[in-house]
Amino acid sequence: MSEITADVIASHGFTDAEYAKVLEIMGREPNMTELGIFSVMWSEHCSYKSSKKWLKTLPTEAPWVICGPGENAGIIDIGDGQAAVFKMESHNHPSYIEPYQGAATGVGGILRDVFTMGARPVANLNALRFGSTDHPKTRHLVSGVVAGVGGYGNCVGVPTVGGECEFHASYNGNILVNAMTVGVADQDKIFYSAATGAGNPIVYVGSKTGRDGIHGATMASVEFSDDSEAKRPTVQVGDPFTEKLLIEACLELMQTDCIIGIQDMGAAGLTSSSFEMASKGGVGVELDLDKIPQREADMTAYEMMLSESQERMLMVLRPGTEARAEAIFKKWELDFSVCGELTDSGHMVLRHKGEIVADLPIDPLALASPEYDRPWVPTAKPPALDMASSPAPDDLMATLLAMMGSPALASKRWIWEQYDHMVMGDTLGHGRPGGDAALVRVHGSKKALAMTSDCTPRYCYADPVEGGRQAVAESWRNITATGATPLAITDNMNFGNPEKPEIMGQFVGCCQGISEACIALDYPVVSGNVSLYNETNGQGIHPTPTIGGVGLIEDAARSVGIGLTADDQDIVLIGESRGHLGCSLYLELIENRTDGAPPPVDLAAERKTGDFVRAQILAREISCCHDLSDGGLLVGLTEMALAGQRGVRIALPELSMPLHAWAFGEDQGRYLVATNDAPALLASAQSQGVDAVLIGKSGGSDIQISGVGTLPVDTIRQAHENWMPAYMA
Amino acid sequence: MKAAVIVFPGSNCDRDLQVSLRIATGNEPLMVWHGDSSFDDVDLIAVPGGFSYGDYLRAGAMAAKSPVMREIIARANKGVPVLGICNGFQILTESGLLPGALMRNAALKYICKDIHLRVETNDTAFTRGYATGDVLRIPIAHHDGNYFADPDTLDELEQENRVAFRYTNAQGEQSADANPNGSQHHIAGILNKNRNVLGMMPHPERLADAALGGEDGKRMFEGLVRAIA
Amino acid sequence: MKARIHVTLKNGVLDPQGKAVEHALGSLGFDGVEDVRQGKYIEINLSETDPAKAETQARDMCEKLLANTVIENYSVEIA
Amino acid sequence: MKARIHVTLKNGVLDPQGKAVEHALGSLGFDGVEDVRQGKYIEINLSETDPAKAETQARDMCEKLLANTVIENYSVEIA
Ligand SMILES: Nc1ncnc2c1ncn2[C@@H]1O[C@H](COP(=O)(O)OP(=O)(O)O)[C@@H](O)[C@H]1O
Ligand SMILES: [Mg+2]
């Protein structure tokens, strides 16, 4: 076994202080295997050492929260004894290095987090962020990532129903691939990871262990430089077919009472799964590495413990149930091996070829993992945009056309048509991709889950606190716009190098904003993931706290989509408009500038407006609804026209702002709805103190704005639908 | 009427088909595991979509060699109706129950979207619920749906009126644009000589419920039940 | 023995993958590229030690599983 | 000239396809089958007539497009 030199210690990512702590815990010099185990357990990826302090400040409770952060996924009550189990996770670095496999294994990993808990996965979402469209790598990355997300999700047979796709130069060297899975479980069949009961058998199931992705977790915890592409580490290859079998086998076993604790092997594979299970259950572990199913000859203990081979799980079974469990895994043609047992030693002892190759105290290692209070500086608040500096465009309709055909707003159909978004037979017709939140019926019931992923990084960059609030508010709004009640979120915090105080300041600011919004909207955080060091050559990404939201509608038949459903309906704008153009997409696309403050989110107004809209949808006063976000009112209206395949006629109200600010301003907390009875809707809004104004009617085949101009919906559709296929051709 | 749904490792539309058949027949379909070489007598055998064996090697290739397929071939030869959807169609061609092969989509990408189909013949139990010439809107979701057969086989299929469905536009017209995967003769589904085996790439079970966006697929199952029962 | 198996599309069967590769090579600036055909290459270790028997076995595998003879040809080398 | 290109997974990289084929061959009753690996085989007609140049060109195509060198190896024969 090699010697533990200063180089070896440094290459495992330890600071001097951290290594001193290793020595203190061990009371001796660790061997290579032990050092490797410390290194992955204390990596940023597994230990959350930079972020823990701030994550603890996020609100995580509500009466409907069954399990908050800390387990494989968050769990909420969705009534009738059922629960929704969900989480979002990043696979950014691997996807940059090998887009297909990186994205595919990202999907595989998040699926395991969810079915580990006893839930059948029912939906996947994916939030993708790529470099600018003219960067030479972007096309290749988009095509690989999308094929990988689809390749995995389609094969396992879980519908991919929503997501995001954005292009920005800050992601040129660090793309973001955030994958989310939502599952449904019976509340009395939820499984946790704690291992209890000395003497109980530990069982390994799934695929064999190979030398895949050793050091993946540490890789996800360091910054890139140009030569890291040359030093490409082994990339993991996903096997979605095995994952599908693993889902079925685990869910079948979960119908029995064999399992005491279960945990998937994710980052840092066997090491982190066994440590977490033991540490949560307060027990010791003894593993016989000769019993680990191995794909390759002569694997060392170090390699086995650090391998990130995919599609593997670790379980603790009730003694005597091994044969029953084994029969199920054999039926599904998966490896099954009793590879150790729990002890009361409080230590992890590894045996290999008749020798003890590692002996580590569990709690000190797991609980004493580093936690930093990294220095941070708050981001300076940008000054508000001076409206006088934003001249009116010559032709508003031409501007609209240009925006609808821009990479930011163009249809992402090219992506979602590569995803099976209907398998499992519960994706509602108006809840398919392309709307606000995706809608998937809870199988065999009238209920549906509403799911969305959101973040506006340009707001977060300008003002992390406001951007954090906005991401949560937009998520809440997207769910509300379908008629569902937003219940909880998972957050995927993607940031640059936390050792830089400005970056840490972005992180702290976003956490603060997220917290404020979660509290005001009763929309707690139940799971999440942090991806730091998204920097190349010192250039960080825009702060990107992706919010994955889940909501519930009791009667799916009352939910609505964004498409206009009939001619001659009244179109009503709900929420207050001030024409806020700071940090807007309009400024970026048309004026080629990114200054100003992002639109403020008035959380009280947000809640009041949203609650009003939802109640009107449930009362069937509204036939379709779309929240306003990127691009503002005119873009939202056009999206409703496109989805409904019909035009609109807008009668401009009296404006207290420039026309283009009215058209493209990104004021928050707003919805567009269509109704058969505008007077009644306006009266209810007024009685509840909600701003609402009639702006026009559906019908015809054009977007027609009185006194301004007319544009055929089909012309816009061409620009909107053609951009992405043309770009990818 | 009693139907069986065959489940291979990697099948993933088995439940979807089970639901549609349950509703159409009023009976719980028999779910048959691929390793079973025998199962109860049924009036319909349905081979569902998905990725049997991951679609590794070739879509449907490994499932076609499964023990249960020998039994299915024997029953098909005795006249039991066999319906293969998507991966099921691929398995039926790989097993030789249907001629030709399903190759990678011409654009090489997986495609999931609603498309239009024209019913080419209602002279089979499977399409009794439709009139010949009906245009249906039904989703496809596949990577390998590009139907290929040699010229003689194609001639035979056409002459014997064994093309069940063709891809068209919403008006029922064939065009390159309306052919989502490059299939020869715009073929979306074919019958065997005895017309008791149908393979089709589109998924009727996915649009058999208005809440999911349409009911054109439902008529297929209803017609089938009327024809068989 | 080791069997090396090539499975290729028959002449006359359109090869969309080959076409796409050809097109992509063209757009990458490679000139004079024609007739790209893409097939599968499968390596199998056989415990059989007699070359003739190993070949028969490998051919049998191709007929039964590895090739779809409606559209594909195969060739077997034993080493 | 004709380039024959083999693209195979690097040693140690999981080959789910090969694994599944191995399994299927076993269930079809073929005994003694081990280490099935599945790769790609690509044939390209090049207008280049100099073998050394043709080889350089084909290797360049592998690096740029045909192989994913993160997980795959390639070999080129010119005939
Ligand atoms: N990567 C993707 N995968 C699946 N669906 C996507 C993806 N990107 C965008 N979409 C879909 O496109 C639609 C528009 O996305 P977006 O503009 O982000 O919506 P919103 O502004 O309502 O948050 C949504 O329905 C979304 O789910
Ligand atoms: Mg929205």
mmCIF file with all atom_site columns, C-alpha atoms in Angstrom, chain B residues 7-150:
data_model
loop_
_atom_site.group_PDB
_atom_site.id
_atom_site.type_symbol
_atom_site.label_atom_id
_atom_site.label_alt_id
_atom_site.label_comp_id
_atom_site.label_asym_id
_atom_site.label_entity_id
_atom_site.label_seq_id
_atom_site.pdbx_PDB_ins_code
_atom_site.Cartn_x
_atom_site.Cartn_y
_atom_site.Cartn_z
_atom_site.occupancy
_atom_site.B_iso_or_equiv
_atom_site.pdbx_formal_charge
_atom_site.auth_seq_id
_atom_site.auth_comp_id
_atom_site.auth_asym_id
_atom_site.auth_atom_id
_atom_site.pdbx_PDB_model_num
ATOM 1   C CA . VAL B 1 7   ? -44.228 -8.199  -19.132 1.00 0.00 ? 7   VAL B CA 1
ATOM 2   C CA . PHE B 1 8   ? -40.568 -8.377  -20.099 1.00 0.00 ? 8   PHE B CA 1
ATOM 3   C CA . PRO B 1 9   ? -37.719 -7.008  -18.028 1.00 0.00 ? 9   PRO B CA 1
ATOM 4   C CA . GLY B 1 10  ? -37.718 -3.387  -19.158 1.00 0.00 ? 10  GLY B CA 1
ATOM 5   C CA . SER B 1 11  ? -41.310 -3.230  -20.394 1.00 0.00 ? 11  SER B CA 1
ATOM 6   C CA . ASN B 1 12  ? -42.711 0.086   -19.246 1.00 0.00 ? 12  ASN B CA 1
ATOM 7   C CA . CYS B 1 13  ? -46.078 0.543   -20.919 1.00 0.00 ? 13  CYS B CA 1
ATOM 8   C CA . ASP B 1 14  ? -47.430 -2.653  -19.368 1.00 0.00 ? 14  ASP B CA 1
ATOM 9   C CA . ARG B 1 15  ? -49.461 -0.785  -16.789 1.00 0.00 ? 15  ARG B CA 1
ATOM 10  C CA . ASP B 1 16  ? -50.774 1.706   -19.351 1.00 0.00 ? 16  ASP B CA 1
ATOM 11  C CA . LEU B 1 17  ? -52.027 -1.140  -21.509 1.00 0.00 ? 17  LEU B CA 1
ATOM 12  C CA . GLN B 1 18  ? -53.433 -2.940  -18.488 1.00 0.00 ? 18  GLN B CA 1
ATOM 13  C CA . VAL B 1 19  ? -55.509 0.135   -17.662 1.00 0.00 ? 19  VAL B CA 1
ATOM 14  C CA . SER B 1 20  ? -56.877 0.502   -21.190 1.00 0.00 ? 20  SER B CA 1
ATOM 15  C CA . LEU B 1 21  ? -57.719 -3.183  -21.454 1.00 0.00 ? 21  LEU B CA 1
ATOM 16  C CA . ARG B 1 22  ? -59.304 -3.240  -18.027 1.00 0.00 ? 22  ARG B CA 1
ATOM 17  C CA . ILE B 1 23  ? -61.601 -0.396  -19.002 1.00 0.00 ? 23  ILE B CA 1
ATOM 18  C CA . ALA B 1 24  ? -62.434 -1.799  -22.435 1.00 0.00 ? 24  ALA B CA 1
ATOM 19  C CA . THR B 1 25  ? -62.990 -5.430  -21.397 1.00 0.00 ? 25  THR B CA 1
ATOM 20  C CA . GLY B 1 26  ? -64.369 -4.887  -17.919 1.00 0.00 ? 26  GLY B CA 1
ATOM 21  C CA . ASN B 1 27  ? -61.978 -7.612  -16.737 1.00 0.00 ? 27  ASN B CA 1
ATOM 22  C CA . GLU B 1 28  ? -58.630 -7.499  -15.046 1.00 0.00 ? 28  GLU B CA 1
ATOM 23  C CA . PRO B 1 29  ? -56.024 -8.469  -17.665 1.00 0.00 ? 29  PRO B CA 1
ATOM 24  C CA . LEU B 1 30  ? -53.697 -11.303 -16.846 1.00 0.00 ? 30  LEU B CA 1
ATOM 25  C CA . MET B 1 31  ? -50.150 -9.991  -16.380 1.00 0.00 ? 31  MET B CA 1
ATOM 26  C CA . VAL B 1 32  ? -47.748 -12.619 -17.712 1.00 0.00 ? 32  VAL B CA 1
ATOM 27  C CA . TRP B 1 33  ? -44.074 -12.587 -16.746 1.00 0.00 ? 33  TRP B CA 1
ATOM 28  C CA . HIS B 1 34  ? -41.695 -13.222 -19.641 1.00 0.00 ? 34  HIS B CA 1
ATOM 29  C CA . GLY B 1 35  ? -40.143 -16.249 -17.989 1.00 0.00 ? 35  GLY B CA 1
ATOM 30  C CA . ASP B 1 36  ? -43.461 -18.099 -17.903 1.00 0.00 ? 36  ASP B CA 1
ATOM 31  C CA . SER B 1 37  ? -43.666 -20.580 -20.706 1.00 0.00 ? 37  SER B CA 1
ATOM 32  C CA . SER B 1 38  ? -47.349 -21.223 -20.210 1.00 0.00 ? 38  SER B CA 1
ATOM 33  C CA . PHE B 1 39  ? -50.325 -19.167 -19.094 1.00 0.00 ? 39  PHE B CA 1
ATOM 34  C CA . ASP B 1 40  ? -54.101 -19.441 -19.026 1.00 0.00 ? 40  ASP B CA 1
ATOM 35  C CA . ASP B 1 41  ? -56.096 -19.315 -22.218 1.00 0.00 ? 41  ASP B CA 1
ATOM 36  C CA . VAL B 1 42  ? -56.948 -15.754 -23.163 1.00 0.00 ? 42  VAL B CA 1
ATOM 37  C CA . ASP B 1 43  ? -58.821 -14.056 -25.983 1.00 0.00 ? 43  ASP B CA 1
ATOM 38  C CA . LEU B 1 44  ? -56.133 -11.470 -26.661 1.00 0.00 ? 44  LEU B CA 1
ATOM 39  C CA . ILE B 1 45  ? -52.401 -11.302 -26.084 1.00 0.00 ? 45  ILE B CA 1
ATOM 40  C CA . ALA B 1 46  ? -50.970 -7.807  -25.827 1.00 0.00 ? 46  ALA B CA 1
ATOM 41  C CA . VAL B 1 47  ? -47.247 -7.075  -25.994 1.00 0.00 ? 47  VAL B CA 1
ATOM 42  C CA . PRO B 1 48  ? -46.634 -3.637  -24.507 1.00 0.00 ? 48  PRO B CA 1
ATOM 43  C CA . GLY B 1 49  ? -44.181 -0.845  -25.207 1.00 0.00 ? 49  GLY B CA 1
ATOM 44  C CA . GLY B 1 50  ? -41.038 -0.045  -23.310 1.00 0.00 ? 50  GLY B CA 1
ATOM 45  C CA . PHE B 1 51  ? -37.415 -1.026  -23.518 1.00 0.00 ? 51  PHE B CA 1
ATOM 46  C CA . SER B 1 52  ? -37.315 -4.776  -23.074 1.00 0.00 ? 52  SER B CA 1
ATOM 47  C CA . TYR B 1 53  ? -33.734 -5.666  -22.113 1.00 0.00 ? 53  TYR B CA 1
ATOM 48  C CA . GLY B 1 54  ? -32.936 -1.989  -22.464 1.00 0.00 ? 54  GLY B CA 1
ATOM 49  C CA . ASP B 1 55  ? -33.339 -2.272  -26.254 1.00 0.00 ? 55  ASP B CA 1
ATOM 50  C CA . TYR B 1 56  ? -29.685 -3.191  -26.102 1.00 0.00 ? 56  TYR B CA 1
ATOM 51  C CA . LEU B 1 57  ? -28.340 -4.897  -29.232 1.00 0.00 ? 57  LEU B CA 1
ATOM 52  C CA . ARG B 1 58  ? -31.554 -4.180  -31.205 1.00 0.00 ? 58  ARG B CA 1
ATOM 53  C CA . ALA B 1 59  ? -34.959 -3.109  -30.016 1.00 0.00 ? 59  ALA B CA 1
ATOM 54  C CA . GLY B 1 60  ? -36.975 -6.207  -29.209 1.00 0.00 ? 60  GLY B CA 1
ATOM 55  C CA . ALA B 1 61  ? -34.226 -8.664  -30.160 1.00 0.00 ? 61  ALA B CA 1
ATOM 56  C CA . MET B 1 62  ? -33.700 -10.274 -26.790 1.00 0.00 ? 62  MET B CA 1
ATOM 57  C CA . ALA B 1 63  ? -37.340 -10.320 -25.749 1.00 0.00 ? 63  ALA B CA 1
ATOM 58  C CA . ALA B 1 64  ? -38.158 -12.119 -28.990 1.00 0.00 ? 64  ALA B CA 1
ATOM 59  C CA . LYS B 1 65  ? -36.102 -15.062 -27.713 1.00 0.00 ? 65  LYS B CA 1
ATOM 60  C CA . SER B 1 66  ? -37.817 -15.227 -24.350 1.00 0.00 ? 66  SER B CA 1
ATOM 61  C CA . PRO B 1 67  ? -39.565 -18.492 -23.335 1.00 0.00 ? 67  PRO B CA 1
ATOM 62  C CA . VAL B 1 68  ? -42.954 -16.806 -23.362 1.00 0.00 ? 68  VAL B CA 1
ATOM 63  C CA . MET B 1 69  ? -42.546 -15.854 -27.015 1.00 0.00 ? 69  MET B CA 1
ATOM 64  C CA . ARG B 1 70  ? -42.532 -19.488 -28.106 1.00 0.00 ? 70  ARG B CA 1
ATOM 65  C CA . GLU B 1 71  ? -45.912 -19.846 -26.477 1.00 0.00 ? 71  GLU B CA 1
ATOM 66  C CA . ILE B 1 72  ? -47.178 -16.623 -28.062 1.00 0.00 ? 72  ILE B CA 1
ATOM 67  C CA . ILE B 1 73  ? -46.047 -17.713 -31.514 1.00 0.00 ? 73  ILE B CA 1
ATOM 68  C CA . ALA B 1 74  ? -47.827 -21.028 -31.084 1.00 0.00 ? 74  ALA B CA 1
ATOM 69  C CA . ARG B 1 75  ? -51.055 -19.342 -30.023 1.00 0.00 ? 75  ARG B CA 1
ATOM 70  C CA . ALA B 1 76  ? -50.841 -16.740 -32.778 1.00 0.00 ? 76  ALA B CA 1
ATOM 71  C CA . ASN B 1 77  ? -50.531 -19.553 -35.268 1.00 0.00 ? 77  ASN B CA 1
ATOM 72  C CA . LYS B 1 78  ? -53.696 -21.032 -33.841 1.00 0.00 ? 78  LYS B CA 1
ATOM 73  C CA . GLY B 1 79  ? -55.475 -17.738 -34.432 1.00 0.00 ? 79  GLY B CA 1
ATOM 74  C CA . VAL B 1 80  ? -55.371 -16.006 -31.040 1.00 0.00 ? 80  VAL B CA 1
ATOM 75  C CA . PRO B 1 81  ? -55.238 -12.229 -31.639 1.00 0.00 ? 81  PRO B CA 1
ATOM 76  C CA . VAL B 1 82  ? -51.875 -10.724 -30.739 1.00 0.00 ? 82  VAL B CA 1
ATOM 77  C CA . LEU B 1 83  ? -51.381 -6.964  -30.469 1.00 0.00 ? 83  LEU B CA 1
ATOM 78  C CA . GLY B 1 84  ? -47.888 -5.466  -30.288 1.00 0.00 ? 84  GLY B CA 1
ATOM 79  C CA . ILE B 1 85  ? -47.505 -1.776  -29.536 1.00 0.00 ? 85  ILE B CA 1
ATOM 80  C CA . CYS B 1 86  ? -44.211 0.064   -29.993 1.00 0.00 ? 86  CYS B CA 1
ATOM 81  C CA . ASN B 1 87  ? -41.613 -2.199  -28.376 1.00 0.00 ? 87  ASN B CA 1
ATOM 82  C CA . GLY B 1 88  ? -44.262 -4.897  -28.751 1.00 0.00 ? 88  GLY B CA 1
ATOM 83  C CA . PHE B 1 89  ? -44.238 -4.336  -32.535 1.00 0.00 ? 89  PHE B CA 1
ATOM 84  C CA . GLN B 1 90  ? -40.445 -4.543  -32.526 1.00 0.00 ? 90  GLN B CA 1
ATOM 85  C CA . ILE B 1 91  ? -40.613 -7.816  -30.610 1.00 0.00 ? 91  ILE B CA 1
ATOM 86  C CA . LEU B 1 92  ? -43.153 -9.242  -33.049 1.00 0.00 ? 92  LEU B CA 1
ATOM 87  C CA . THR B 1 93  ? -40.963 -8.456  -36.067 1.00 0.00 ? 93  THR B CA 1
ATOM 88  C CA . GLU B 1 94  ? -37.865 -9.790  -34.313 1.00 0.00 ? 94  GLU B CA 1
ATOM 89  C CA . SER B 1 95  ? -39.704 -12.999 -33.492 1.00 0.00 ? 95  SER B CA 1
ATOM 90  C CA . GLY B 1 96  ? -40.840 -13.432 -37.094 1.00 0.00 ? 96  GLY B CA 1
ATOM 91  C CA . LEU B 1 97  ? -44.558 -13.120 -36.363 1.00 0.00 ? 97  LEU B CA 1
ATOM 92  C CA . LEU B 1 98  ? -44.566 -10.021 -38.542 1.00 0.00 ? 98  LEU B CA 1
ATOM 93  C CA . PRO B 1 99  ? -42.344 -9.305  -41.542 1.00 0.00 ? 99  PRO B CA 1
ATOM 94  C CA . GLY B 1 100 ? -39.783 -6.545  -41.866 1.00 0.00 ? 100 GLY B CA 1
ATOM 95  C CA . ALA B 1 101 ? -37.780 -4.666  -39.274 1.00 0.00 ? 101 ALA B CA 1
ATOM 96  C CA . LEU B 1 102 ? -37.944 -1.446  -37.291 1.00 0.00 ? 102 LEU B CA 1
ATOM 97  C CA . MET B 1 103 ? -34.834 0.585   -37.747 1.00 0.00 ? 103 MET B CA 1
ATOM 98  C CA . ARG B 1 104 ? -33.498 3.720   -36.098 1.00 0.00 ? 104 ARG B CA 1
ATOM 99  C CA . ASN B 1 105 ? -35.667 6.786   -36.819 1.00 0.00 ? 105 ASN B CA 1
ATOM 100 C CA . ALA B 1 106 ? -34.455 8.629   -39.880 1.00 0.00 ? 106 ALA B CA 1
ATOM 101 C CA . ALA B 1 107 ? -33.621 11.700  -37.790 1.00 0.00 ? 107 ALA B CA 1
ATOM 102 C CA . LEU B 1 108 ? -31.808 9.418   -35.317 1.00 0.00 ? 108 LEU B CA 1
ATOM 103 C CA . LYS B 1 109 ? -33.626 10.943  -32.392 1.00 0.00 ? 109 LYS B CA 1
ATOM 104 C CA . TYR B 1 110 ? -36.185 9.593   -29.986 1.00 0.00 ? 110 TYR B CA 1
ATOM 105 C CA . ILE B 1 111 ? -39.543 11.210  -30.764 1.00 0.00 ? 111 ILE B CA 1
ATOM 106 C CA . CYS B 1 112 ? -42.476 11.597  -28.406 1.00 0.00 ? 112 CYS B CA 1
ATOM 107 C CA . LYS B 1 113 ? -45.425 13.523  -29.784 1.00 0.00 ? 113 LYS B CA 1
ATOM 108 C CA . ASP B 1 114 ? -48.950 13.222  -31.105 1.00 0.00 ? 114 ASP B CA 1
ATOM 109 C CA . ILE B 1 115 ? -49.089 12.279  -34.774 1.00 0.00 ? 115 ILE B CA 1
ATOM 110 C CA . HIS B 1 116 ? -51.889 11.485  -37.200 1.00 0.00 ? 116 HIS B CA 1
ATOM 111 C CA . LEU B 1 117 ? -52.679 8.070   -38.578 1.00 0.00 ? 117 LEU B CA 1
ATOM 112 C CA . ARG B 1 118 ? -55.011 6.936   -41.279 1.00 0.00 ? 118 ARG B CA 1
ATOM 113 C CA . VAL B 1 119 ? -56.861 3.674   -40.783 1.00 0.00 ? 119 VAL B CA 1
ATOM 114 C CA . GLU B 1 120 ? -56.092 1.673   -43.933 1.00 0.00 ? 120 GLU B CA 1
ATOM 115 C CA . THR B 1 121 ? -58.336 -1.286  -43.276 1.00 0.00 ? 121 THR B CA 1
ATOM 116 C CA . ASN B 1 122 ? -60.991 -2.115  -40.778 1.00 0.00 ? 122 ASN B CA 1
ATOM 117 C CA . ASP B 1 123 ? -61.046 -5.670  -41.986 1.00 0.00 ? 123 ASP B CA 1
ATOM 118 C CA . THR B 1 124 ? -59.460 -7.025  -38.824 1.00 0.00 ? 124 THR B CA 1
ATOM 119 C CA . ALA B 1 125 ? -60.619 -7.259  -35.221 1.00 0.00 ? 125 ALA B CA 1
ATOM 120 C CA . PHE B 1 126 ? -58.096 -4.654  -34.167 1.00 0.00 ? 126 PHE B CA 1
ATOM 121 C CA . THR B 1 127 ? -59.539 -1.860  -36.256 1.00 0.00 ? 127 THR B CA 1
ATOM 122 C CA . ARG B 1 128 ? -63.211 -2.785  -36.182 1.00 0.00 ? 128 ARG B CA 1
ATOM 123 C CA . GLY B 1 129 ? -63.876 0.281   -34.062 1.00 0.00 ? 129 GLY B CA 1
ATOM 124 C CA . TYR B 1 130 ? -62.841 2.556   -36.906 1.00 0.00 ? 130 TYR B CA 1
ATOM 125 C CA . ALA B 1 131 ? -63.930 3.098   -40.466 1.00 0.00 ? 131 ALA B CA 1
ATOM 126 C CA . THR B 1 132 ? -61.343 2.660   -43.198 1.00 0.00 ? 132 THR B CA 1
ATOM 127 C CA . GLY B 1 133 ? -60.017 6.132   -43.954 1.00 0.00 ? 133 GLY B CA 1
ATOM 128 C CA . ASP B 1 134 ? -60.555 7.504   -40.448 1.00 0.00 ? 134 ASP B CA 1
ATOM 129 C CA . VAL B 1 135 ? -57.811 9.850   -39.324 1.00 0.00 ? 135 VAL B CA 1
ATOM 130 C CA . LEU B 1 136 ? -56.712 9.431   -35.710 1.00 0.00 ? 136 LEU B CA 1
ATOM 131 C CA . ARG B 1 137 ? -54.517 11.507  -33.438 1.00 0.00 ? 137 ARG B CA 1
ATOM 132 C CA . ILE B 1 138 ? -52.354 9.212   -31.315 1.00 0.00 ? 138 ILE B CA 1
ATOM 133 C CA . PRO B 1 139 ? -48.904 9.638   -29.727 1.00 0.00 ? 139 PRO B CA 1
ATOM 134 C CA . ILE B 1 140 ? -45.714 7.970   -30.792 1.00 0.00 ? 140 ILE B CA 1
ATOM 135 C CA . ALA B 1 141 ? -42.758 7.564   -28.445 1.00 0.00 ? 141 ALA B CA 1
ATOM 136 C CA . HIS B 1 142 ? -39.858 5.668   -29.924 1.00 0.00 ? 142 HIS B CA 1
ATOM 137 C CA . HIS B 1 143 ? -36.307 5.701   -31.192 1.00 0.00 ? 143 HIS B CA 1
ATOM 138 C CA . ASP B 1 144 ? -36.622 2.798   -33.600 1.00 0.00 ? 144 ASP B CA 1
ATOM 139 C CA . GLY B 1 145 ? -39.851 2.994   -35.539 1.00 0.00 ? 145 GLY B CA 1
ATOM 140 C CA . ASN B 1 146 ? -38.585 3.306   -39.074 1.00 0.00 ? 146 ASN B CA 1
ATOM 141 C CA . TYR B 1 147 ? -40.318 0.419   -40.817 1.00 0.00 ? 147 TYR B CA 1
ATOM 142 C CA . PHE B 1 148 ? -38.242 -1.437  -43.362 1.00 0.00 ? 148 PHE B CA 1
ATOM 143 C CA . ALA B 1 149 ? -39.015 -4.443  -45.543 1.00 0.00 ? 149 ALA B CA 1
ATOM 144 C CA . ASP B 1 150 ? -37.689 -5.641  -48.861 1.00 0.00 ? 150 ASP B CA 1
#
